[in-house]
Structure formats: structure tokens, C-alpha cells
PDB file of C-alpha atoms (C1' of nucleotides) in Angstrom:
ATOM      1  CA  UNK A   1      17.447  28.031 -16.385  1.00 45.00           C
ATOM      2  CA  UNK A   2      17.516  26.370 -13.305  1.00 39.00           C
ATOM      3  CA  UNK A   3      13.374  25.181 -12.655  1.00 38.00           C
ATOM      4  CA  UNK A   4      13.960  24.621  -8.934  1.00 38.00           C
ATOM      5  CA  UNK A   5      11.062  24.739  -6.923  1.00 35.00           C
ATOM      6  CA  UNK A   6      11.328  25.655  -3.581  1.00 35.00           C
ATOM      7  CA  UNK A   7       9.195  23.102  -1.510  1.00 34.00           C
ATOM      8  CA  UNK A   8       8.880  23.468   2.218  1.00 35.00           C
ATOM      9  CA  UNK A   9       6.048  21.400   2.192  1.00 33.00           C
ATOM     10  CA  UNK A  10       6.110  18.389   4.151  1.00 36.00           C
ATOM     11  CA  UNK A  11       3.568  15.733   2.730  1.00 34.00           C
ATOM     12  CA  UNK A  12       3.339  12.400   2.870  1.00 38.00           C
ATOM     13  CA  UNK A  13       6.162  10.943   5.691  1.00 36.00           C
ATOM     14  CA  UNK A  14       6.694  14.115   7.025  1.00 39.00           C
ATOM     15  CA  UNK A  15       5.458  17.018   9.710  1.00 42.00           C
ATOM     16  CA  UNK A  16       1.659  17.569   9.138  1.00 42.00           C
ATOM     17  CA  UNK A  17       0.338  21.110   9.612  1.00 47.00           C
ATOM     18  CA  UNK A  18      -1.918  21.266  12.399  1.00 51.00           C
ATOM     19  CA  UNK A  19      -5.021  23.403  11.942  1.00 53.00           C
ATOM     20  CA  UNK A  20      -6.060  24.158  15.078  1.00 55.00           C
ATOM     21  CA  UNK A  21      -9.749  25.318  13.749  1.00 52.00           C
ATOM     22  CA  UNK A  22     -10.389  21.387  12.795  1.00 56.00           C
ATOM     23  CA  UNK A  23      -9.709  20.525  16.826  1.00 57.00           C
ATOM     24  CA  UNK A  24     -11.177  23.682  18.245  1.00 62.00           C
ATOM     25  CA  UNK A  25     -14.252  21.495  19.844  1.00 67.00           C
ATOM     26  CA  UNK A  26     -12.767  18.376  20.198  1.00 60.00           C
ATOM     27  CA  UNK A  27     -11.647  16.382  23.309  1.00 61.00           C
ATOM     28  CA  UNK A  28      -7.645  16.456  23.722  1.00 60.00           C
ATOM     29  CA  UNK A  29      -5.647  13.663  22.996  1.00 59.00           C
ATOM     30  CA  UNK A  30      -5.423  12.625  26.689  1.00 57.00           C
ATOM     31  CA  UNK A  31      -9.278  12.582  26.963  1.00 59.00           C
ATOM     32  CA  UNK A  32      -9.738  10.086  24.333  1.00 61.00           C
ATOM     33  CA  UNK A  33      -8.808   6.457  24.111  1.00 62.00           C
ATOM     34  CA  UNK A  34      -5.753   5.951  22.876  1.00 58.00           C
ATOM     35  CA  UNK A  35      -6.211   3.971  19.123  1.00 59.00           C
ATOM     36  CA  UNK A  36      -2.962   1.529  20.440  1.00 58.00           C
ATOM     37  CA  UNK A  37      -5.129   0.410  23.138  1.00 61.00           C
ATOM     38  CA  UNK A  38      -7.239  -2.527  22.417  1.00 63.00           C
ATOM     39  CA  UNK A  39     -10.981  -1.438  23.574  1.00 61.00           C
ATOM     40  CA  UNK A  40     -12.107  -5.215  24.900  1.00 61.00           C
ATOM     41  CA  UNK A  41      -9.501  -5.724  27.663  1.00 60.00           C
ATOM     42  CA  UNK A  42      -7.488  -8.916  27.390  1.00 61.00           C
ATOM     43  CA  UNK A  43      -9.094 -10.467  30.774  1.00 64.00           C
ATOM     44  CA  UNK A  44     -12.925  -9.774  29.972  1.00 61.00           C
ATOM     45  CA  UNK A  45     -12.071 -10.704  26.530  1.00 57.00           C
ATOM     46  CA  UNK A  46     -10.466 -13.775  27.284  1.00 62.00           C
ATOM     47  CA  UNK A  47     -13.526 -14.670  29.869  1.00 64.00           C
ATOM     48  CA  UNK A  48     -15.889 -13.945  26.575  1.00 56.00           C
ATOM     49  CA  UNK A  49     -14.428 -16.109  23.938  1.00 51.00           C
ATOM     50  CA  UNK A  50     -13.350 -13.236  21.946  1.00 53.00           C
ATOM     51  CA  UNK A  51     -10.318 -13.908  20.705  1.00 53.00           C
ATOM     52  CA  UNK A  52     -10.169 -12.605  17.004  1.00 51.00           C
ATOM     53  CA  UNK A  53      -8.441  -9.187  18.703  1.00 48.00           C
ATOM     54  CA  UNK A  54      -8.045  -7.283  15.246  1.00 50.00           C
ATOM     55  CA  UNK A  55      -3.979  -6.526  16.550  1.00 49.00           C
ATOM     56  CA  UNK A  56      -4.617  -2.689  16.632  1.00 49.00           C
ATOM     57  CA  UNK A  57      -1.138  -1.652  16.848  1.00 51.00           C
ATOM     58  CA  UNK A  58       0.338   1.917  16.018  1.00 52.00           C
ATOM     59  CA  UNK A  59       1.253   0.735  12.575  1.00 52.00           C
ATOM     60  CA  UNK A  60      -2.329  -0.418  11.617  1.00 52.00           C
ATOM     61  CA  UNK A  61      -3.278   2.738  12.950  1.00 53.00           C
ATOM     62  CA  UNK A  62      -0.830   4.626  11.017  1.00 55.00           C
ATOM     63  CA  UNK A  63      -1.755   2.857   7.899  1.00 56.00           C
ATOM     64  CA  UNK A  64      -5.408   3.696   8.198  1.00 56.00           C
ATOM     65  CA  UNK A  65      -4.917   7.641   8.965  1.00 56.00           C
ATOM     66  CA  UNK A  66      -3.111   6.922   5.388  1.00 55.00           C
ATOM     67  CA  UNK A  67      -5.682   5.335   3.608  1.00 56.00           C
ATOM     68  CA  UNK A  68      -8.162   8.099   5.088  1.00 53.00           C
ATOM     69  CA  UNK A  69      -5.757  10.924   4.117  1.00 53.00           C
ATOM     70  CA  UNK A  70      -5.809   9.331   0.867  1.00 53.00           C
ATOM     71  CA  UNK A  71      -9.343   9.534   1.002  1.00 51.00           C
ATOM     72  CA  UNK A  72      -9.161  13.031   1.678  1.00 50.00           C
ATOM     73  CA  UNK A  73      -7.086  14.023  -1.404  1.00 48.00           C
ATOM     74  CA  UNK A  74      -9.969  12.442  -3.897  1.00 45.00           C
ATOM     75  CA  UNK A  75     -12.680  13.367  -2.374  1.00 45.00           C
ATOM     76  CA  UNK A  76     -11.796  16.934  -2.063  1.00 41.00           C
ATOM     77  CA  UNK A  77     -14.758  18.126  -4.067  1.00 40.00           C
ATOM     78  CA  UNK A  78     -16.795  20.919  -2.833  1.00 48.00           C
ATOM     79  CA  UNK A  79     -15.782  22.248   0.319  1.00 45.00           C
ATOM     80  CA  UNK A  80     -14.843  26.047   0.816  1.00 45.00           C
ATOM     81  CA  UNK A  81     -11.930  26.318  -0.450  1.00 42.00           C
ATOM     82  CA  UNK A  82      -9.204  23.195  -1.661  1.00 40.00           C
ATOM     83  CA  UNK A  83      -7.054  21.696   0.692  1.00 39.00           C
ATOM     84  CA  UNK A  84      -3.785  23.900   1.240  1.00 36.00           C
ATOM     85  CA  UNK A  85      -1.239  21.197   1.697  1.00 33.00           C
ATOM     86  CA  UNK A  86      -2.237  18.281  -0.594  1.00 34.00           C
ATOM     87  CA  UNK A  87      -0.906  19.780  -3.616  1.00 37.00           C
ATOM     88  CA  UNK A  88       0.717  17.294  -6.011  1.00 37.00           C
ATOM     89  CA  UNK A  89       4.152  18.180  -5.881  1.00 43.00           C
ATOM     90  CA  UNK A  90       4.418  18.723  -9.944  1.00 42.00           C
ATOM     91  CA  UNK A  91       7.692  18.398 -10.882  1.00 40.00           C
ATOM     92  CA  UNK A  92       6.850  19.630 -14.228  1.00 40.00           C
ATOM     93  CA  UNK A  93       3.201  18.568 -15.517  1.00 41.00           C
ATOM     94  CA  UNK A  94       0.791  18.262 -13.056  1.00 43.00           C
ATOM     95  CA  UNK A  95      -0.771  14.720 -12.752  1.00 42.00           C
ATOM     96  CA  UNK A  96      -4.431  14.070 -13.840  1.00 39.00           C
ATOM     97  CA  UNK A  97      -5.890  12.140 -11.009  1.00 40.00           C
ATOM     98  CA  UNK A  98      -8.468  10.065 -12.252  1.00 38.00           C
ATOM     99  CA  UNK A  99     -11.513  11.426 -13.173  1.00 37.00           C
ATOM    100  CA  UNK A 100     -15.021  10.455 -11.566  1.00 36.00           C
ATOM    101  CA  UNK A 101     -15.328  11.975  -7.963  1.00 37.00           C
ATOM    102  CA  UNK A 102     -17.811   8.900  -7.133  1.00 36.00           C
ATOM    103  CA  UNK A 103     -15.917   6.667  -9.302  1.00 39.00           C
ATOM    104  CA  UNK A 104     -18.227   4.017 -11.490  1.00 35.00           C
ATOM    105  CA  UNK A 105     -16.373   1.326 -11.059  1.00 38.00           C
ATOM    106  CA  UNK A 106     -15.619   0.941 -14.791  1.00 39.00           C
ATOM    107  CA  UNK A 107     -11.818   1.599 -15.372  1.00 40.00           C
ATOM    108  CA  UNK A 108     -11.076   1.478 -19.286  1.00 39.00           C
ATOM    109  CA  UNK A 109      -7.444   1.641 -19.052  1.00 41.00           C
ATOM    110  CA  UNK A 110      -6.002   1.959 -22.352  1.00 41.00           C
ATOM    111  CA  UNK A 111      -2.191   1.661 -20.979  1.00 41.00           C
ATOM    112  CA  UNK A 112      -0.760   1.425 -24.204  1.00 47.00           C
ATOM    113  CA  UNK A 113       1.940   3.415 -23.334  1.00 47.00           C
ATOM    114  CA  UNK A 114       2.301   3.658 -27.352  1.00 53.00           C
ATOM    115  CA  UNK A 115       5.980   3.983 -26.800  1.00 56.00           C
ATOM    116  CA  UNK A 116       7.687   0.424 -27.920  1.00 65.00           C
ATOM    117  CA  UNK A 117       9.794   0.333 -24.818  1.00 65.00           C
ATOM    118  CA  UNK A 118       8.499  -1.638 -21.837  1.00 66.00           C
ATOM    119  CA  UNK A 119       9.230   0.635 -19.618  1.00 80.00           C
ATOM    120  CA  UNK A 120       6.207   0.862 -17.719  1.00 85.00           C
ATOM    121  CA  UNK A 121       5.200   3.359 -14.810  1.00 91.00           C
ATOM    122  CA  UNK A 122       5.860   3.071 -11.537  1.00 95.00           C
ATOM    123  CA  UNK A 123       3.147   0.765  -9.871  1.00 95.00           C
ATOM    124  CA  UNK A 124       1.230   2.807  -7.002  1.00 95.00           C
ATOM    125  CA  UNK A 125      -0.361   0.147  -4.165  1.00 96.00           C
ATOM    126  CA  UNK A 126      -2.882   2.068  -3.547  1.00 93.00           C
ATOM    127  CA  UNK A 127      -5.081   0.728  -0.080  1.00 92.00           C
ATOM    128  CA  UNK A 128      -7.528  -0.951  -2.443  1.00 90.00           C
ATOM    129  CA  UNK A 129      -5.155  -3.062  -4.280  1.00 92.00           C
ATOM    130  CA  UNK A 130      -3.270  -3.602  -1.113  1.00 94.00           C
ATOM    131  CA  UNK A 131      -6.814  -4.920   0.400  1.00 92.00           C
ATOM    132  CA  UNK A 132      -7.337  -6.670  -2.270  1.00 93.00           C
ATOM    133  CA  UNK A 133      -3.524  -8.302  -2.057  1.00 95.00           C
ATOM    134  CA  UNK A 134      -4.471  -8.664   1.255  1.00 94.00           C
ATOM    135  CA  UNK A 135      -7.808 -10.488   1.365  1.00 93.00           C
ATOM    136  CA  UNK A 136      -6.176 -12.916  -1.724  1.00 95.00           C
ATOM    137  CA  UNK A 137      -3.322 -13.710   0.594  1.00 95.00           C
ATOM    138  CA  UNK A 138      -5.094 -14.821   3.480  1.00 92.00           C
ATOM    139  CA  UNK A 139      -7.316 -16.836   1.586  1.00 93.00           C
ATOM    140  CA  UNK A 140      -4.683 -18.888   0.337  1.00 92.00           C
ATOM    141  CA  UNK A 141      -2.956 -19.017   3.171  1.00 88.00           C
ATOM    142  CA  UNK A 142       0.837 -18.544   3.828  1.00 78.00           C
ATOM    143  CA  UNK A 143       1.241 -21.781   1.925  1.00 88.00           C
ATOM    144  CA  UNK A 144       0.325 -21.001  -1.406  1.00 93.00           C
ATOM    145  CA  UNK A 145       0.550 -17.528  -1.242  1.00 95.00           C
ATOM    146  CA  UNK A 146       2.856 -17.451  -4.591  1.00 97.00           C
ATOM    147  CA  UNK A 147       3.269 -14.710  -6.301  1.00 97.00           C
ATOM    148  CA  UNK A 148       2.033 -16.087  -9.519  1.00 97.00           C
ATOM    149  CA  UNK A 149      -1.529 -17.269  -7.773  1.00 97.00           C
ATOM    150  CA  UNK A 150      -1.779 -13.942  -5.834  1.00 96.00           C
ATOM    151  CA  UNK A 151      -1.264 -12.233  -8.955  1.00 96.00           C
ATOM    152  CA  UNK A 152      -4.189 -14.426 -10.938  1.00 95.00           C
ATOM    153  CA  UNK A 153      -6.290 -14.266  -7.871  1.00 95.00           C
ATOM    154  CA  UNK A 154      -6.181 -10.815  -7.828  1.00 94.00           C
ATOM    155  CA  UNK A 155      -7.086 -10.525 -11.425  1.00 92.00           C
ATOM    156  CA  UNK A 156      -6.141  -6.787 -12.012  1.00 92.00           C
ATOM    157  CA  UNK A 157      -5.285  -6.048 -15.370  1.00 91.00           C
ATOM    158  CA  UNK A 158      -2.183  -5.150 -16.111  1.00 92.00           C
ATOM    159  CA  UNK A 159      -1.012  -6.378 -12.664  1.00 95.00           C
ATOM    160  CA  UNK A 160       2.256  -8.396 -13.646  1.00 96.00           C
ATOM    161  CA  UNK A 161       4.021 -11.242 -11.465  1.00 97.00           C
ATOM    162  CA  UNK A 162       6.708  -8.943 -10.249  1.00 97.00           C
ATOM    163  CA  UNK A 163       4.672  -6.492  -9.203  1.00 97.00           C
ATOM    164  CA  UNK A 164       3.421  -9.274  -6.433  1.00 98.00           C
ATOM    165  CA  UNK A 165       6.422 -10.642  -5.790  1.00 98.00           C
ATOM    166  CA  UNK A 166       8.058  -7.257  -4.852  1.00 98.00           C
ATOM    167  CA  UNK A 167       4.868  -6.455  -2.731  1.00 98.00           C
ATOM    168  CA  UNK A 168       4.755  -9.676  -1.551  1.00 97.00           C
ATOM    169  CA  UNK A 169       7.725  -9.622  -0.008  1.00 97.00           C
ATOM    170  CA  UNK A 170       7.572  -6.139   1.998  1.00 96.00           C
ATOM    171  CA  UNK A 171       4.289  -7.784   3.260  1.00 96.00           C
ATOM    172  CA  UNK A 172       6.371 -10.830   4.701  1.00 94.00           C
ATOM    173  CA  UNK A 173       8.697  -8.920   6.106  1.00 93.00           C
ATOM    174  CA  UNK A 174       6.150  -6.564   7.795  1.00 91.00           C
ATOM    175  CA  UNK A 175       3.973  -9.313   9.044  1.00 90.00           C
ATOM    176  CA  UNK A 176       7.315 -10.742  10.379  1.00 89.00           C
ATOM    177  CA  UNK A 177       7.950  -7.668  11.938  1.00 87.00           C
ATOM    178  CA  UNK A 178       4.353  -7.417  13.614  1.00 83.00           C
ATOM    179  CA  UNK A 179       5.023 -11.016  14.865  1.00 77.00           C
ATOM    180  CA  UNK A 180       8.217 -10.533  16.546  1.00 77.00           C
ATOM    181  CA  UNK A 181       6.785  -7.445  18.150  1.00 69.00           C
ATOM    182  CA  UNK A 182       3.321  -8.682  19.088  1.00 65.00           C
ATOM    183  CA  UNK A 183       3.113 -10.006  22.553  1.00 64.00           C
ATOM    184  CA  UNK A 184       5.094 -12.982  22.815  1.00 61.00           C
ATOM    185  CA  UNK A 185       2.934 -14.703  24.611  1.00 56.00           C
ATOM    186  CA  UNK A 186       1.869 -18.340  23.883  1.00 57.00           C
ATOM    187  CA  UNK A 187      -0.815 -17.397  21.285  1.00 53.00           C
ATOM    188  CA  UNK A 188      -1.284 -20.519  18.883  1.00 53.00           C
ATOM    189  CA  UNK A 189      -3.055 -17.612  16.872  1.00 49.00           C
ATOM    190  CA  UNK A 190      -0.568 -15.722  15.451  1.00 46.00           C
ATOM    191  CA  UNK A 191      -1.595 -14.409  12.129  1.00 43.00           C
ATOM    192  CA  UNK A 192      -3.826 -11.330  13.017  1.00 41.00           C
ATOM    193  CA  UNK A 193      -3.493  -8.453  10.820  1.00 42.00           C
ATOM    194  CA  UNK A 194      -5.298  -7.829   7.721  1.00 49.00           C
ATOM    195  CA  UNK A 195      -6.727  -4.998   9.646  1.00 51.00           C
ATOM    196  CA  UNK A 196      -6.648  -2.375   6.387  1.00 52.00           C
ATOM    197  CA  UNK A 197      -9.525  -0.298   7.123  1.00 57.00           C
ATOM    198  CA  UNK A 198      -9.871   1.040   3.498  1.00 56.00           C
ATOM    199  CA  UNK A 199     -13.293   2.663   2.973  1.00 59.00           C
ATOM    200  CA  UNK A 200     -15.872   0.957   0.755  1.00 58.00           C
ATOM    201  CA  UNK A 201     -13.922  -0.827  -2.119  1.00 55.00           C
ATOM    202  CA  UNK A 202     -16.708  -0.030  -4.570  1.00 57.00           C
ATOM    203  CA  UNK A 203     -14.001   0.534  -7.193  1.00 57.00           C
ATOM    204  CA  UNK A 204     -12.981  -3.288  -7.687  1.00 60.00           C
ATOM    205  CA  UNK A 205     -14.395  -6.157  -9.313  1.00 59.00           C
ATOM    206  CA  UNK A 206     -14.775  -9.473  -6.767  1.00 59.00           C
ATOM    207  CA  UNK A 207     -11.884 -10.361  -5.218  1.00 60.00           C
ATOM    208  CA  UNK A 208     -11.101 -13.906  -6.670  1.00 61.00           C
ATOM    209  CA  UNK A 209     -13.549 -14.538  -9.471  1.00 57.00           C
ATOM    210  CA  UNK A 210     -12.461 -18.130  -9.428  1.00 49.00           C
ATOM    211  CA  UNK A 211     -15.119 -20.959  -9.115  1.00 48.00           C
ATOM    212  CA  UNK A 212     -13.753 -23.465 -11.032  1.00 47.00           C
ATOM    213  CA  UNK A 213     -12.205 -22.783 -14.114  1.00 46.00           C
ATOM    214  CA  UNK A 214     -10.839 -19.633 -15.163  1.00 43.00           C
ATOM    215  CA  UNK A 215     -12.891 -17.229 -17.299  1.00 44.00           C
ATOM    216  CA  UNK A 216     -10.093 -15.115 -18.501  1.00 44.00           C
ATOM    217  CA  UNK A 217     -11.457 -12.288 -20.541  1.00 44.00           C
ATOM    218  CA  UNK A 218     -13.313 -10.727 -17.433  1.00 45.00           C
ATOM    219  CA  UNK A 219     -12.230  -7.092 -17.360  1.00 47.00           C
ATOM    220  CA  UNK A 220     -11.206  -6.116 -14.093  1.00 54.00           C
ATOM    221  CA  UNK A 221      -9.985  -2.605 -12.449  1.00 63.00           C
ATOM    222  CA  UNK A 222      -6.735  -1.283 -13.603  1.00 69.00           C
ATOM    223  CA  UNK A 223      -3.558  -0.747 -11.121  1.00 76.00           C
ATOM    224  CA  UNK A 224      -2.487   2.744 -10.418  1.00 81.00           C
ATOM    225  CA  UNK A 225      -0.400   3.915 -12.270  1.00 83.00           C
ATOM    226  CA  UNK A 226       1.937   7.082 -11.535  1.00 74.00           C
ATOM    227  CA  UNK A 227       4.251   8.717 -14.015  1.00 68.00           C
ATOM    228  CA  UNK A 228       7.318   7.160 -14.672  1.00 59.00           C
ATOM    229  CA  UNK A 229      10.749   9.042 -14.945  1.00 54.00           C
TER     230      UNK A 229
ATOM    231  C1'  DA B   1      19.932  13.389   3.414  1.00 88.49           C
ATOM    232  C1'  DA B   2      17.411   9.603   4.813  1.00 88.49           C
ATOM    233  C1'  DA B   3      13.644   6.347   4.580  1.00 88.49           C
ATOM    234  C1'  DA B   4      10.062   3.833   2.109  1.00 88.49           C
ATOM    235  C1'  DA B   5       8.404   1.865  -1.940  1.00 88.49           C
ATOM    236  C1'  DA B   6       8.820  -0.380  -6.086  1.00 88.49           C
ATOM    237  C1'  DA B   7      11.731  -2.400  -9.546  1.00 88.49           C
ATOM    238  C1'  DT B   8      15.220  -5.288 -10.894  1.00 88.49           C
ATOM    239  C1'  DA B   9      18.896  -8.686 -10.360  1.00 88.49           C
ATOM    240  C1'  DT B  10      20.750 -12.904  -8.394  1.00 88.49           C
TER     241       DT B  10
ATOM    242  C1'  DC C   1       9.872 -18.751  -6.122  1.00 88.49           C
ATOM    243  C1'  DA C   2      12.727 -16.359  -2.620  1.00 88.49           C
ATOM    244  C1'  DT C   3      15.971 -13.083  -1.352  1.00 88.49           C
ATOM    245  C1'  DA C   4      19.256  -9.397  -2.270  1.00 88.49           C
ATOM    246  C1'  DT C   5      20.409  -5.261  -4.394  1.00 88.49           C
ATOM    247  C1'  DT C   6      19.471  -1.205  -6.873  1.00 88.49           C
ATOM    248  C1'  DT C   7      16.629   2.528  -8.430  1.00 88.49           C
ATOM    249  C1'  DT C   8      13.019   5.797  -7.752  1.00 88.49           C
ATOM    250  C1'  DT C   9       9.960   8.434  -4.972  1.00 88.49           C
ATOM    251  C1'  DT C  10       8.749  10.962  -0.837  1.00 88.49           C
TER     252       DT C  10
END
DNA sequence: AAAAAAATAT
DNA sequence: CATATTTTTT
């Protein structure tokens, strides 16, 4: 019969619930400084020498309330009772996120799909990877950020080419984005963002294990995965 | 139904 | 390798 399932929730990119216990206590929103405001004003930083503004702008901010959401959902261990609105929306089997609450660090992943076909999950860019995508990126500089060097850099298994290149390319277009918008004032310094305030990256092997020569065979973190269709 | 993300095709 | 288009997820 028909297994359709109702959901009036609105996760993710939708409404979000507000539970007014969580603010009772708290200063309203127009007692506290707004995030899109930058908290060392342009003149007294100018007069300073502090230039490196970390671009706060509503996206960044947006971004980070994900990552800290996506905090949330993993580190919902004890706590009264579980969260009421991040349930995985199961279309059929629920998923098995991970396992360790403290993750170790070590990520045996045996993705042998077994299955001949190729046809592999879906690719999740979780805030870690994207940090570490980031970090890679700016280290290499606009110039040779390629997708095949990112992709090495990076050294995730199971991380393939495409998988940068496709990521790669919403990140060009969203720094483009954050360019044209930015204040288009005559700032030689133009590439400020990298602002990903991810909590501790524990989880992931050094960024770009890469002194010299490559040392292939060093195990790294695995990608997240997600079920496919 | 629309938007965002990732995959795939050119 | 870059960009465009399509598919999948939210």
C-alpha cells in the first residue's frame, strides 16, 4: 500500500521550531550585537593595522549555525530527553550514524559496496571535509587549486577527482558571489573567507601530509557517505 | 514546488 | 580542467 509518510517537519532549509524555554533568560535579539556586524569598527581597525577582518557576513554566519546544528545532531547523547525535531527523515530504513559519540579518529571504512556496480553513494560535505577542502585550497592558492591536487592534498580515502571538481566549483562560484557583494571598495585584499568555524577537527588526519614525496599508503579519514537511491 | 547539493555530461 | 546540465536530496 501506499507508505506515505506524512512529514510536517521542517528540517534542514526550512522554518525552525522555536522553543521558547531555550531563550527564556536570554537577552533579545535587539540587545545583542548583531553577528553581521563586524565587532572592530572599520576606522579604529584601520588606525590599528588590523586588517585580516574575518568577512563575517550573514552567509558565514549561516554556515556556522549549520555546522553547530550539525554538531547538535551527534552529540545528542545524554540530555533529558532526544531532540524532537532532528529525526532522520527515514524514508524506509533508518540511517546508522556513525558510531563513537567522541569519535577516535580511526575510520575503517570498508566501502566495498560489494555490489559490482560503481554506483557509489551520494558524497555528504560534511563541515570537516569542507574545512579541510578549504584550508587545501587556500594553501595552494587560486592558481593551482586543481581539482586533481585538491583532491591528493586532501588525502581522504575514497575521495575521487569529481567529487572536488563538483565542490570545487560551487566554492568558486560562492566566493565569487561573496566578492561581488563584499564592499566594493578598493581593497587589494580580496580573498577573505575561509571563515568555517567547524568545532575541533579531531576526526581528520593532517591536512596535507605532503613534505616531499608522497607516502601513499597513509590511511586517512573516510568521506561521508549517505545512502544512495 | 522550489532550492541546494552533488553527480554527470559536454 | 572548466563549465553546463541533469539528477538527487532537502
Amino acid at each position: 500500500m501506499g507508505e506515505e509518510a506524512p512529514e510536517e517537519y521542517e528540517l534542514g532549509g526550512g522554518e525552525h521550531e522555536r522553543v521558547m524555554e531555550w531563550e527564556a533568560g536570554l537577552p533579545g535579539a535587539d540587545e545583542l550585537t548583531p553577528l553581521s556586524q563586524a565587532l572592530v569598527p572599520a576606522g579604529l581597525a584601520a588606525a590599528f593595522r588590523i586588517p585580516p577582518e574575518p568577512g563575517r557576513t550573514l552567509l558565514d554566519v549561516h554556515r556556522a549555525s549549520a555546522a553547530t546544528v550539525s554538531r547538535l545532531r551527534r552529540a545528542s547523547s545524554s540530555s533529558s530527553s532526544s531532540f524532537p525535531a532532528f529525526a532522520s527523515k527515514g524514508a524506509g530504513a533508518d540511517e546508522a550514524e556513525s558510531a563513537g559519540g567522541a569519535e577516535g579518529g580511526n575510520n575503517n571504512n570498508n566501502n566495498t559496496t560489494s555490489s559490482s556496480s560503481s554506483k557509489r553513494a551520494r558524497l555528504v560535505w560534511t563541515p570537516q571535509l569542507h574545512k579541510r577542502f578549504v584550508e587545501v585550497v587556500a594553501h595552494l592558492g587560486m592558481k593551482n587549486a586543481v581539482p586533481k591536487t585538491i583532491m591528493q592534498l586532501m588525502n581522504v580515502e575514497g575521495l575521487t577527482r569529481e567529487n572536488v571538481a563538483s565542490h570545487l566549483q560551487k566554492y568558486r562560484l560562492y566566493v565569487k558571489r561573496m566578492q561581488g557583494l563584499s564592499n566594493e571598495g578598493p581593497s587589494p585584499s580580496d580573498h577573505i573567507f575561509a571563515s568555517t568555524p567547524v568545532p575541533h577537527d579531531h576526526l581528520l588526519p593532517p591536512p596535507y601530509p605532503m613534505p616531499h614525496h608522497a607516502y601513499a599508503a597513509a590511511v586517512s579519514s573516510y568521506p561521508h557517505y549517505h545512502h544512495a537511491n
